[in-house]
Amino acid sequence: MAGEVRQPIDLPSLERYLNQNVPVVKTPLDLKQFGFGQSNPTYQITTADGRKLVLRKKPPGKLLSKTAHRVDREYQVIRALGNTDVPVPEALCLCEDSSVIGTPFYIMEFLDGRHFIDPAMPGVSPAERNALWKSAVETLAKFHAVVPKSVGLENFGKHSGFYDRQIATFTTVSKAQSQVLDQDTKEPVGELPHFKDMVQFFAQKSTQPRDRGTLVHGDYKIDNVIFHKTEPRVIGILDWEMATVGHPLSDFCNLTSPYVLEGTEHSKEDFQTGRIPGLPSREDCVRWYTAVSGYNPADDILWGDAFFAFRGSVIMQGIAARSAARQASSARAGEYAKRAKPFALEAWGRVKRVQELSKQKGKLYPLDVVKTRVQLQSGTAAGGGEHYNGMLDCFRKIIKQEGFSRLYRGISAPILMEAPKRATKFAANDSWGTFYRGLFGVEKQTQSLAVLTGATAGATESFVVVPFELVKIRLQDKASAGKYNGMLDVVKKIVQQEGPLAMYNGLESTLWRHILWNAGYFGCIFQVRAQLPKPEPGNKGQQTRNDLIAGTIGGIAGTLLNTPMDVVKSRIQNTTKVAGQTPKYNWAWPALGTVMKEEGFGALYKGFIPKVLRLGPGGGVLLVVFTGMMDFFRKMHFEQSV
């Protein structure tokens, strides 16, 4: 709300300027100052004929940042968007003559609507809260869909390298802000915690989202939009000073930050779906945004959240610096200034989480994505759609067209699957080995029993694997972009649209895939170990060498045997079940025949190279780890027995 004027301006001079240049604004004027507006002083003007307007001006004094107070850019973008379906106030005039009221300013229409400071929107019904949030999300998506050239903003900013520019800008700005001395205590504002480490992380190209160039607001959030008084729709977007051409992820993470960030007035522990009636989930916001804009931010959102917190800490450090220099425009500047360092610590925590997740992803998972893409394509390029000419071409096209992060799409499912899958594999192999030796009356394992035991262990393992594999395949497919917002959303949609039993779609082909791989793997391990020099007692190096060789050869053999079934499994699991319709790829062996008939025998080995590069060495490492763990537990058991 507008109230007492804390930073006076020369009202007679302003009235003279308006009389001469903007006669539609009737004088004399009544002036009040808004409590919001952290960087640019913002005033409410009431004209002689009762019309309400808003004046935004640069703050007085020497400015720390050349980019944070661009009222001329605010005016430019508001005026440019006036003829689009993006709701903005009418821009009336821009004055860059500092002699009028001390600094440049512009005047725009005052929007008489609802302004929510709290994104939880207290005081509205659950249904309206949901509709208001949806309008805010869809309005952002509509804005991002505006082509800069179509509204005369082709030179509004560079169309690539947004995050690199942001990093450079915030580094320079933060350094200057940290050196500002408090006018009373003479103490510097100080550097943000872990600032240099965060800059180093965000500058890494391998972790950055795929580069994009759209119009971005720079500070899009619920308290920067005005809603209609009685209808659940946005009638105007405010505070455009940081608008530019950049990555849409930055605006989306800014808007939805209350769902994930701690330590801010907008981030409440209970800011979650179900605790606030009608509040949409963040997944709902992703879905609404993707449907309008065509860009799905889900893959990049963890990185975007971390960068948002980093950026926010620099902005709050700027408020602290202006407060120290007595240039702050908001009545609450001191309160915001105290949040700079806690926000930086929040940013650092998010960076560490992204780094940890990157470690968990590992270096081999992209090979699985490439394998799936190659296996899912049928026919040739002439058949339409994307076509990959082998592993390297697939890598190149995914990175170029979809971004590096797409190589890790669906990683959550295999991460969660890995422990129970491996535990089941080896536990079942040991149990079935004991069973078969008793059944056939033999004391030691034989080559044929090793194959039989491995095959049965593979069948057992399949029942654990199928749901995770199904989710992973759906997420890895290029066609899934915009369809699913993460692992849980895949599960929910499959159960709702195809039924609970659909989670075991492809069970038969998965059984055959795991029977064949495990038969080859354990069968080869038995044979290769017998051919290798026996390790000396207690020599861990020789044992590791033998396990690595045997496991790698076993992994290669298993991959040779099971790749045809892996191809048809991918096709079957990527097919949505529709009631009353029989899918093209349904049962394993008929699907195998269909692929061979339509695409040739070679098609049964699509994706073999990335698969064997992953599972060959992976089989060796798996056996080394298993042997090491078993030795550890045997030692513990022996020590406890003694």
XYZ file of C-alpha atoms in Angstrom:
642
model
C 0.000 0.000 0.000
C 1.081 3.586 -0.678
C 1.726 5.851 2.290
C 4.202 8.377 3.620
C 6.819 9.704 1.198
C 10.189 8.600 2.594
C 12.288 9.892 -0.310
C 10.889 13.308 -1.354
C 10.944 14.490 -4.963
C 10.553 17.967 -6.451
C 6.796 17.878 -7.028
C 6.502 21.371 -8.659
C 9.248 20.436 -11.134
C 7.477 17.177 -11.950
C 4.186 19.002 -12.516
C 5.885 21.493 -14.868
C 7.399 18.636 -16.871
C 4.061 16.842 -17.187
C 2.204 20.017 -18.183
C 4.685 20.555 -21.000
C 5.216 16.978 -22.187
C 2.323 14.794 -21.002
C -0.755 17.036 -20.917
C -3.038 13.999 -20.486
C -1.805 13.877 -16.882
C -3.756 16.610 -15.097
C -2.060 18.583 -12.337
C -1.798 19.354 -9.431
C -0.729 15.942 -8.160
C -1.046 14.097 -4.864
C 1.998 11.935 -4.102
C 2.476 8.838 -1.909
C 5.242 6.218 -1.784
C 4.797 2.441 -1.962
C 6.397 0.220 0.655
C 7.644 -2.274 -1.952
C 10.251 -1.725 -4.659
C 13.642 -2.694 -3.247
C 15.863 -1.020 -5.841
C 13.796 1.693 -7.554
C 11.709 4.142 -5.460
C 8.062 3.724 -6.485
C 5.317 6.334 -5.993
C 1.568 6.519 -6.440
C 0.318 9.644 -8.198
C -3.276 10.843 -8.002
C -4.029 13.421 -10.704
C -6.341 16.418 -10.473
C -9.098 14.462 -12.228
C -8.762 11.493 -9.829
C -6.725 9.201 -12.077
C -4.150 6.996 -10.343
C -0.710 6.467 -11.878
C 2.619 4.970 -10.803
C 6.032 6.662 -11.026
C 9.255 4.612 -10.868
C 12.652 6.339 -10.652
C 16.290 5.494 -10.191
C 17.529 5.888 -6.617
C 19.701 8.924 -5.806
C 23.467 8.892 -5.286
C 26.276 6.776 -6.747
C 24.904 3.403 -7.848
C 26.718 0.123 -7.235
C 25.160 -1.676 -10.212
C 24.648 -0.315 -13.698
C 22.139 -3.056 -14.516
C 19.827 -3.109 -11.485
C 18.115 0.285 -11.885
C 17.338 0.492 -15.615
C 13.991 2.286 -15.566
C 14.493 2.976 -19.274
C 14.446 -0.774 -19.971
C 11.342 -1.181 -17.817
C 9.578 1.429 -19.911
C 10.841 -0.076 -23.172
C 9.583 -3.603 -22.470
C 6.221 -2.501 -21.017
C 5.582 -0.335 -24.062
C 6.636 -3.130 -26.456
C 4.336 -5.683 -24.825
C 1.358 -3.337 -24.883
C 0.102 -4.808 -28.171
C 0.444 -8.474 -27.137
C -1.727 -10.750 -24.992
C 0.775 -10.366 -22.133
C -0.975 -8.167 -19.530
C 1.062 -5.044 -18.698
C 0.172 -1.518 -17.500
C -0.041 1.252 -20.084
C 3.267 3.140 -20.270
C 2.716 6.926 -20.450
C 6.144 8.561 -20.530
C 9.879 8.135 -19.944
C 12.011 11.043 -18.740
C 15.787 10.575 -18.804
C 16.502 14.182 -17.802
C 17.844 13.999 -14.236
C 17.261 17.720 -13.707
C 13.487 17.198 -13.397
C 13.315 15.154 -10.157
C 16.950 14.183 -9.615
C 17.104 10.885 -11.542
C 15.453 9.360 -14.664
C 11.891 8.100 -14.220
C 8.866 6.781 -16.053
C 5.112 6.879 -15.433
C 2.637 4.081 -16.080
C -0.973 3.205 -15.442
C -1.979 2.130 -11.913
C -3.668 -1.274 -11.988
C -6.574 -1.497 -9.569
C -6.658 -5.174 -8.658
C -5.527 -7.705 -6.085
C -1.890 -7.754 -5.010
C -0.750 -10.757 -2.944
C 2.468 -10.337 -0.974
C 2.166 -13.904 0.327
C 2.117 -16.548 -2.475
C -0.081 -18.717 -0.249
C -2.789 -16.136 -1.072
C -4.600 -16.021 2.291
C -8.254 -15.087 2.209
C -9.238 -16.795 -1.048
C -11.112 -20.061 -1.575
C -9.170 -23.253 -2.457
C -10.612 -23.311 -5.988
C -9.691 -19.680 -6.599
C -6.194 -20.146 -5.146
C -5.577 -22.918 -7.660
C -6.973 -20.838 -10.530
C -4.936 -17.754 -9.550
C -1.720 -19.755 -9.512
C -2.563 -21.350 -12.846
C -3.136 -17.918 -14.369
C 0.219 -16.700 -13.031
C 2.023 -19.733 -14.496
C 0.276 -19.550 -17.878
C 0.861 -15.787 -18.080
C 4.587 -16.399 -17.636
C 4.508 -19.062 -20.354
C 2.691 -16.671 -22.732
C 5.310 -14.015 -22.064
C 8.148 -16.456 -22.789
C 6.446 -17.385 -26.062
C 6.675 -13.793 -27.367
C 9.288 -13.546 -30.132
C 11.487 -10.512 -29.302
C 11.739 -9.370 -32.911
C 7.943 -9.351 -33.315
C 7.622 -6.569 -30.700
C 10.725 -4.578 -31.601
C 12.923 -6.075 -28.876
C 15.384 -7.948 -31.102
C 18.236 -5.880 -29.600
C 16.964 -6.123 -26.017
C 19.655 -8.660 -25.108
C 21.931 -11.376 -26.459
C 20.118 -14.542 -27.483
C 22.697 -16.970 -26.084
C 25.033 -17.330 -23.110
C 22.513 -16.027 -20.569
C 23.842 -17.869 -17.530
C 27.464 -17.073 -18.418
C 26.574 -13.366 -18.532
C 24.641 -13.654 -15.279
C 27.624 -15.258 -13.549
C 29.990 -12.542 -14.793
C 27.578 -9.766 -13.794
C 26.830 -11.109 -10.331
C 30.535 -11.718 -9.677
C 31.390 -8.098 -10.474
C 28.387 -6.685 -8.638
C 28.906 -8.819 -5.533
C 32.552 -7.794 -5.274
C 31.573 -4.109 -5.327
C 28.733 -4.652 -2.866
C 30.942 -6.532 -0.410
C 33.259 -3.511 -0.114
C 30.575 -0.958 0.793
C 31.107 0.499 4.277
C 28.275 1.127 6.700
C 27.970 4.880 7.266
C 27.742 4.410 11.027
C 29.916 1.412 11.901
C 32.387 1.728 8.981
C 32.246 -2.077 8.683
C 32.144 -3.549 5.139
C 29.105 -5.532 4.000
C 31.450 -8.480 3.399
C 31.694 -11.382 0.945
C 28.921 -13.964 0.753
C 29.704 -17.436 2.181
C 31.124 -19.919 -0.398
C 30.736 -17.296 -3.143
C 33.830 -18.279 -5.164
C 33.009 -21.987 -4.933
C 29.500 -21.331 -6.251
C 30.780 -19.214 -9.138
C 33.155 -22.016 -10.104
C 30.342 -24.595 -10.039
C 27.823 -22.568 -12.064
C 30.434 -21.736 -14.714
C 30.904 -25.423 -15.589
C 29.409 -26.006 -19.037
C 28.853 -29.685 -18.315
C 26.314 -28.881 -15.608
C 24.538 -25.890 -17.170
C 21.096 -26.344 -18.791
C 20.882 -26.274 -22.565
C 21.182 -22.671 -23.754
C 17.902 -20.922 -24.650
C 16.969 -17.366 -25.579
C 13.514 -15.946 -24.781
C 12.287 -12.746 -23.204
C 12.644 -13.086 -19.433
C 11.236 -10.882 -16.683
C 14.094 -11.291 -14.236
C 11.980 -11.253 -11.056
C 8.679 -12.933 -11.911
C 6.777 -13.925 -8.750
C 3.324 -13.679 -7.206
C 3.962 -10.295 -5.578
C 5.027 -8.845 -8.927
C 1.704 -9.540 -10.628
C -1.683 -7.888 -10.198
C -4.823 -10.027 -10.355
C -8.325 -8.966 -11.354
C -10.478 -7.834 -8.420
C -13.067 -10.581 -8.822
C -11.751 -12.976 -11.486
C -8.844 -15.435 -11.097
C -6.648 -13.949 -13.827
C -3.570 -11.775 -14.109
C -4.214 -8.218 -15.345
C -0.669 -6.911 -15.129
C 2.987 -7.742 -14.513
C 5.115 -5.270 -12.545
C 8.800 -4.553 -11.810
C 10.477 -5.056 -15.192
C 13.858 -3.512 -14.358
C 15.759 -6.813 -14.781
C 14.013 -7.890 -17.993
C 16.264 -9.118 -20.789
C 16.655 -11.981 -23.267
C 17.678 -15.089 -21.363
C 16.808 -18.577 -20.173
C 13.137 -19.182 -19.248
C 14.241 -21.524 -16.447
C 15.296 -18.511 -14.378
C 11.778 -17.039 -14.319
C 10.113 -20.386 -13.637
C 12.390 -21.158 -10.679
C 11.851 -17.630 -9.376
C 8.064 -18.050 -9.454
C 8.021 -21.502 -7.864
C 10.809 -20.913 -5.326
C 8.417 -20.964 -2.314
C 8.000 -24.706 -2.897
C 11.670 -25.457 -2.305
C 13.610 -22.656 -0.620
C 13.979 -22.278 3.114
C 14.568 -19.149 5.130
C 12.438 -16.612 3.271
C 9.091 -15.112 4.167
C 7.601 -16.829 1.119
C 9.088 -20.225 1.957
C 7.033 -21.836 4.652
C 7.472 -25.364 5.896
C 3.838 -26.002 5.101
C 3.936 -24.443 1.608
C 2.987 -27.772 0.098
C 0.022 -29.246 -1.709
C -2.543 -30.538 0.785
C -1.461 -28.311 3.651
C -2.784 -25.186 1.970
C -6.165 -26.045 0.394
C -6.197 -25.506 -3.353
C -2.473 -24.837 -3.632
C -1.218 -26.561 -6.795
C 1.833 -28.794 -6.637
C 5.034 -27.701 -8.298
C 4.458 -30.551 -10.751
C 1.123 -28.913 -11.658
C 2.999 -25.679 -12.343
C 5.481 -27.537 -14.554
C 2.631 -29.156 -16.481
C 0.713 -25.884 -16.988
C 3.845 -24.060 -18.063
C 4.970 -26.794 -20.466
C 1.538 -27.005 -22.118
C 1.640 -23.305 -23.064
C 5.355 -22.690 -23.693
C 6.501 -26.038 -25.095
C 9.553 -26.062 -22.799
C 9.630 -28.538 -19.901
C 11.827 -27.157 -17.085
C 11.695 -30.382 -15.038
C 15.065 -31.732 -16.231
C 16.915 -28.520 -15.331
C 15.033 -27.493 -12.224
C 17.528 -28.593 -9.531
C 20.300 -26.569 -11.165
C 17.886 -23.682 -11.674
C 16.847 -23.710 -8.016
C 20.484 -23.561 -6.914
C 21.222 -20.658 -9.258
C 18.087 -18.829 -8.119
C 19.277 -19.003 -4.503
C 22.764 -17.838 -5.545
C 21.320 -14.923 -7.509
C 18.939 -14.069 -4.675
C 21.812 -13.903 -2.195
C 23.606 -11.355 -4.403
C 20.421 -9.301 -4.758
C 19.919 -9.302 -0.993
C 23.571 -8.396 -0.529
C 22.800 -5.420 -2.785
C 19.944 -4.397 -0.499
C 22.358 -4.672 2.429
C 24.866 -2.489 0.582
C 22.263 0.160 -0.277
C 21.043 0.057 3.307
C 24.615 0.575 4.539
C 25.035 3.481 2.107
C 21.596 4.843 3.104
C 20.266 4.459 -0.466
C 17.604 1.820 0.258
C 14.182 2.653 -1.176
C 12.067 0.159 0.788
C 10.892 0.635 4.343
C 11.811 -3.034 4.959
C 15.343 -2.858 3.505
C 17.049 -3.596 6.818
C 14.972 -6.740 7.273
C 15.831 -7.998 3.774
C 19.516 -7.118 4.201
C 19.850 -9.651 7.032
C 18.862 -12.471 4.665
C 21.830 -12.193 2.292
C 24.200 -14.609 4.052
C 21.524 -17.179 5.062
C 20.344 -17.169 1.441
C 23.927 -17.756 0.258
C 24.192 -20.735 2.618
C 20.917 -22.068 1.176
C 22.383 -21.667 -2.322
C 25.550 -23.514 -1.334
C 23.508 -26.347 0.128
C 21.624 -26.680 -3.157
C 24.873 -26.651 -5.128
C 26.163 -29.509 -2.964
C 22.955 -31.468 -3.611
C 23.306 -31.016 -7.371
C 26.960 -32.091 -7.170
C 26.025 -35.175 -5.160
C 23.304 -36.100 -7.633
C 25.792 -35.694 -10.480
C 28.089 -38.201 -8.759
C 25.207 -40.634 -8.345
C 24.322 -40.355 -12.007
C 27.725 -41.741 -12.903
C 29.471 -41.713 -16.239
C 27.764 -44.782 -17.709
C 24.091 -43.778 -17.524
C 24.143 -41.689 -20.760
C 25.062 -44.899 -22.590
C 21.784 -46.407 -21.370
C 19.821 -43.397 -22.672
C 21.531 -43.661 -26.062
C 20.884 -47.415 -26.143
C 17.165 -46.875 -25.472
C 16.836 -44.157 -28.124
C 18.483 -46.315 -30.770
C 16.364 -49.332 -29.813
C 13.103 -47.368 -29.960
C 13.595 -46.103 -33.504
C 12.080 -48.357 -36.111
C 12.775 -48.336 -39.815
C 15.030 -45.664 -41.357
C 15.155 -41.892 -41.610
C 12.813 -42.064 -44.554
C 10.118 -43.223 -42.181
C 9.948 -39.822 -40.517
C 10.920 -38.655 -37.068
C 14.380 -38.467 -35.539
C 16.902 -41.010 -36.816
C 20.215 -41.871 -35.196
C 23.071 -43.258 -37.267
C 24.747 -45.078 -34.428
C 25.900 -44.239 -30.912
C 27.992 -41.120 -31.588
C 25.317 -39.579 -33.813
C 22.743 -40.181 -31.082
C 24.985 -38.523 -28.466
C 25.556 -35.543 -30.749
C 21.878 -35.008 -31.580
C 20.645 -35.354 -27.992
C 23.158 -32.790 -26.702
C 22.619 -30.385 -29.614
C 18.823 -30.560 -29.780
C 17.799 -31.311 -26.181
C 20.715 -30.315 -23.982
C 23.307 -32.243 -21.987
C 20.938 -32.835 -19.074
C 18.676 -34.961 -21.302
C 21.333 -37.675 -21.174
C 20.312 -38.136 -17.535
C 16.555 -38.107 -18.056
C 15.002 -40.918 -16.002
C 18.040 -41.390 -13.744
C 15.910 -41.559 -10.570
C 14.394 -44.933 -11.473
C 17.681 -46.828 -12.000
C 19.250 -45.175 -8.928
C 16.383 -46.460 -6.778
C 16.416 -49.819 -8.589
C 20.138 -50.535 -8.362
C 20.419 -51.729 -4.750
C 17.414 -54.125 -4.713
C 18.270 -55.341 -8.211
C 21.876 -56.281 -7.387
C 20.935 -57.725 -3.999
C 18.263 -59.901 -5.613
C 20.651 -61.009 -8.391
C 23.370 -62.408 -6.144
C 21.103 -63.616 -3.334
C 18.950 -65.501 -5.851
C 22.031 -66.918 -7.572
C 23.345 -68.314 -4.287
C 19.944 -69.652 -3.199
C 19.136 -71.290 -6.531
C 22.674 -72.732 -6.665
C 22.132 -74.464 -3.322
C 18.711 -75.688 -4.475
C 19.954 -77.139 -7.791
C 23.001 -78.824 -6.236
C 20.659 -80.570 -3.788
C 18.166 -81.393 -6.529
C 20.759 -82.999 -8.801
C 22.838 -84.516 -5.995
C 26.137 -82.776 -6.736
C 28.437 -81.162 -4.179
C 30.138 -78.544 -6.355
C 28.956 -76.158 -9.035
C 29.341 -77.298 -12.634
C 29.324 -75.303 -15.866
C 25.790 -76.375 -16.761
C 24.536 -75.674 -13.228
C 26.184 -72.217 -13.321
C 24.201 -71.395 -16.471
C 20.947 -72.804 -15.038
C 21.427 -71.036 -11.706
C 22.194 -67.712 -13.406
C 19.157 -68.015 -15.665
C 16.838 -68.704 -12.720
C 18.359 -65.829 -10.738
C 17.687 -63.573 -13.729
C 14.052 -64.626 -13.809
C 13.750 -63.874 -10.081
C 15.414 -60.482 -10.523
C 12.940 -59.518 -13.260
C 10.030 -59.160 -10.852
C 11.939 -56.462 -8.965
C 13.175 -54.677 -12.078
C 10.118 -54.334 -14.349
C 8.348 -51.296 -12.788
C 11.604 -49.320 -12.575
C 12.572 -50.227 -16.146
C 9.131 -49.203 -17.388
C 9.424 -45.751 -15.797
C 12.982 -45.312 -17.079
C 12.047 -46.197 -20.679
C 9.088 -43.778 -20.691
C 11.304 -40.928 -19.458
C 14.223 -41.675 -21.795
C 12.077 -41.577 -24.934
C 12.369 -38.254 -26.784
C 8.592 -38.173 -27.232
C 8.144 -37.970 -23.446
C 9.293 -34.326 -23.316
C 6.426 -32.384 -21.783
C 4.416 -35.532 -21.084
C 5.875 -36.570 -17.736
C 7.181 -34.422 -14.887
C 9.462 -36.946 -13.234
C 9.349 -40.523 -11.995
C 6.336 -40.243 -9.692
C 4.312 -38.522 -12.410
C 5.021 -41.451 -14.767
C 3.791 -43.928 -12.153
C 0.675 -41.865 -11.438
C -0.258 -41.495 -15.103
C 0.365 -45.140 -15.953
C -1.806 -46.311 -13.047
C -4.561 -43.766 -13.803
C -4.610 -44.142 -17.588
C -3.533 -47.758 -18.149
C -4.310 -49.492 -14.852
C -2.114 -50.822 -11.998
C -1.179 -53.992 -13.896
C 0.386 -51.834 -16.613
C 3.318 -51.260 -14.229
C 4.334 -54.809 -15.192
C 4.017 -54.171 -18.918
C 6.893 -56.023 -20.578
C 7.349 -58.583 -17.784
C 7.655 -61.484 -20.211
C 10.327 -59.809 -22.345
C 12.140 -58.648 -19.199
C 12.143 -62.234 -17.920
C 13.784 -63.434 -21.123
C 16.239 -60.514 -21.090
C 17.415 -61.258 -17.550
C 17.384 -65.034 -17.987
C 19.703 -64.735 -20.992
C 22.012 -62.088 -19.503
C 22.442 -63.800 -16.153
C 22.913 -67.199 -17.784
C 25.709 -65.778 -19.924
C 27.162 -63.723 -17.072
C 27.346 -66.366 -14.350
C 28.130 -69.124 -16.846
C 31.140 -67.207 -18.182
C 32.322 -66.245 -14.713
C 32.472 -69.924 -13.758
C 34.368 -70.874 -16.935
C 36.769 -67.894 -17.038
C 37.693 -68.186 -13.353
C 38.622 -71.814 -14.000
C 40.976 -70.788 -16.840
C 42.716 -67.949 -14.978
C 45.720 -68.476 -12.655
C 44.438 -69.192 -9.157
C 45.151 -66.242 -6.841
C 47.560 -66.815 -3.979
C 45.875 -67.025 -0.545
C 45.332 -63.531 0.863
C 46.439 -61.787 -2.355
C 43.611 -59.249 -2.866
C 45.196 -57.785 -6.005
C 45.165 -61.108 -7.862
C 41.611 -61.829 -6.695
C 40.441 -58.421 -7.931
C 42.208 -58.964 -11.283
C 40.504 -62.308 -11.808
C 37.084 -60.977 -10.808
C 37.436 -57.948 -13.067
C 38.414 -60.097 -16.065
C 35.770 -62.771 -15.429
C 33.020 -60.248 -14.712
C 33.829 -58.151 -17.794
C 33.827 -61.170 -20.111
C 30.615 -62.360 -18.458
C 29.032 -58.935 -18.968
C 29.966 -58.961 -22.662
C 28.630 -62.501 -23.122
C 25.381 -61.673 -21.348
C 24.932 -58.582 -23.521
C 25.480 -60.594 -26.712
C 22.808 -63.055 -25.630
C 20.142 -60.665 -24.365
C 20.283 -57.584 -26.625
C 17.510 -58.834 -28.987
C 15.180 -59.245 -26.002
C 16.275 -55.838 -24.699
C 15.246 -54.255 -28.018
C 11.738 -55.736 -27.927
C 11.415 -54.983 -24.190
C 12.088 -51.290 -24.890
C 9.487 -51.271 -27.673
C 6.887 -53.064 -25.517
C 7.383 -50.887 -22.436
C 7.270 -47.651 -24.422
C 3.832 -48.560 -25.818
C 0.896 -47.042 -23.939
C -1.821 -49.588 -23.194
C -5.190 -48.612 -24.704
C -8.328 -50.552 -23.788
C -9.680 -52.620 -26.680
C -6.515 -52.279 -28.782
C -3.726 -54.796 -29.314
C -0.374 -53.001 -29.514
C 2.075 -53.705 -32.316
C 4.693 -54.903 -29.827
C 2.948 -57.035 -27.217
C 4.601 -60.406 -26.505
C 8.352 -61.021 -26.608
C 8.815 -63.666 -29.303
C 6.175 -62.308 -31.742
C 7.695 -58.833 -31.270
C 11.116 -60.293 -32.011
C 9.754 -61.696 -35.267
C 8.103 -58.373 -36.175
C 11.334 -56.413 -35.710
C 13.384 -58.930 -37.716
C 10.785 -59.084 -40.516
C 10.358 -55.312 -40.870
C 13.874 -54.091 -40.090
C 16.207 -57.060 -40.568
C 18.293 -59.160 -38.190
C 20.638 -56.241 -37.468
C 17.790 -54.322 -35.853
C 17.773 -56.880 -33.027
C 21.181 -55.508 -32.015
C 20.285 -51.826 -32.043
C 21.993 -50.082 -29.164
C 24.469 -52.939 -28.672
C 27.604 -50.753 -28.637
C 26.534 -48.340 -25.851
C 25.001 -51.279 -23.977
C 28.138 -53.430 -24.063
C 30.337 -50.439 -23.190
C 28.221 -50.037 -20.061
C 27.537 -53.649 -19.069
C 30.901 -55.185 -20.015
C 33.067 -53.155 -17.599
C 30.033 -52.844 -15.324
C 29.889 -56.633 -14.995
C 33.534 -56.674 -13.928
C 33.095 -53.930 -11.344
C 29.922 -55.617 -10.077
C 31.738 -58.897 -9.403
C 34.674 -57.133 -7.712
C 32.314 -55.235 -5.403
C 30.268 -58.348 -4.611
C 33.363 -60.431 -3.807
C 34.777 -57.644 -1.633
C 31.538 -57.267 0.298
C 31.219 -61.033 0.842
C 34.827 -61.220 2.112
C 34.071 -58.354 4.492
C 30.961 -60.046 5.899
C 32.737 -63.427 6.208
C 35.522 -61.729 8.168
C 33.009 -60.039 10.469
C 31.171 -63.326 11.007
C 34.432 -65.123 11.788
C 35.549 -62.462 14.297
C 32.168 -62.563 16.042
C 32.284 -66.378 16.203
C 35.746 -66.307 17.760
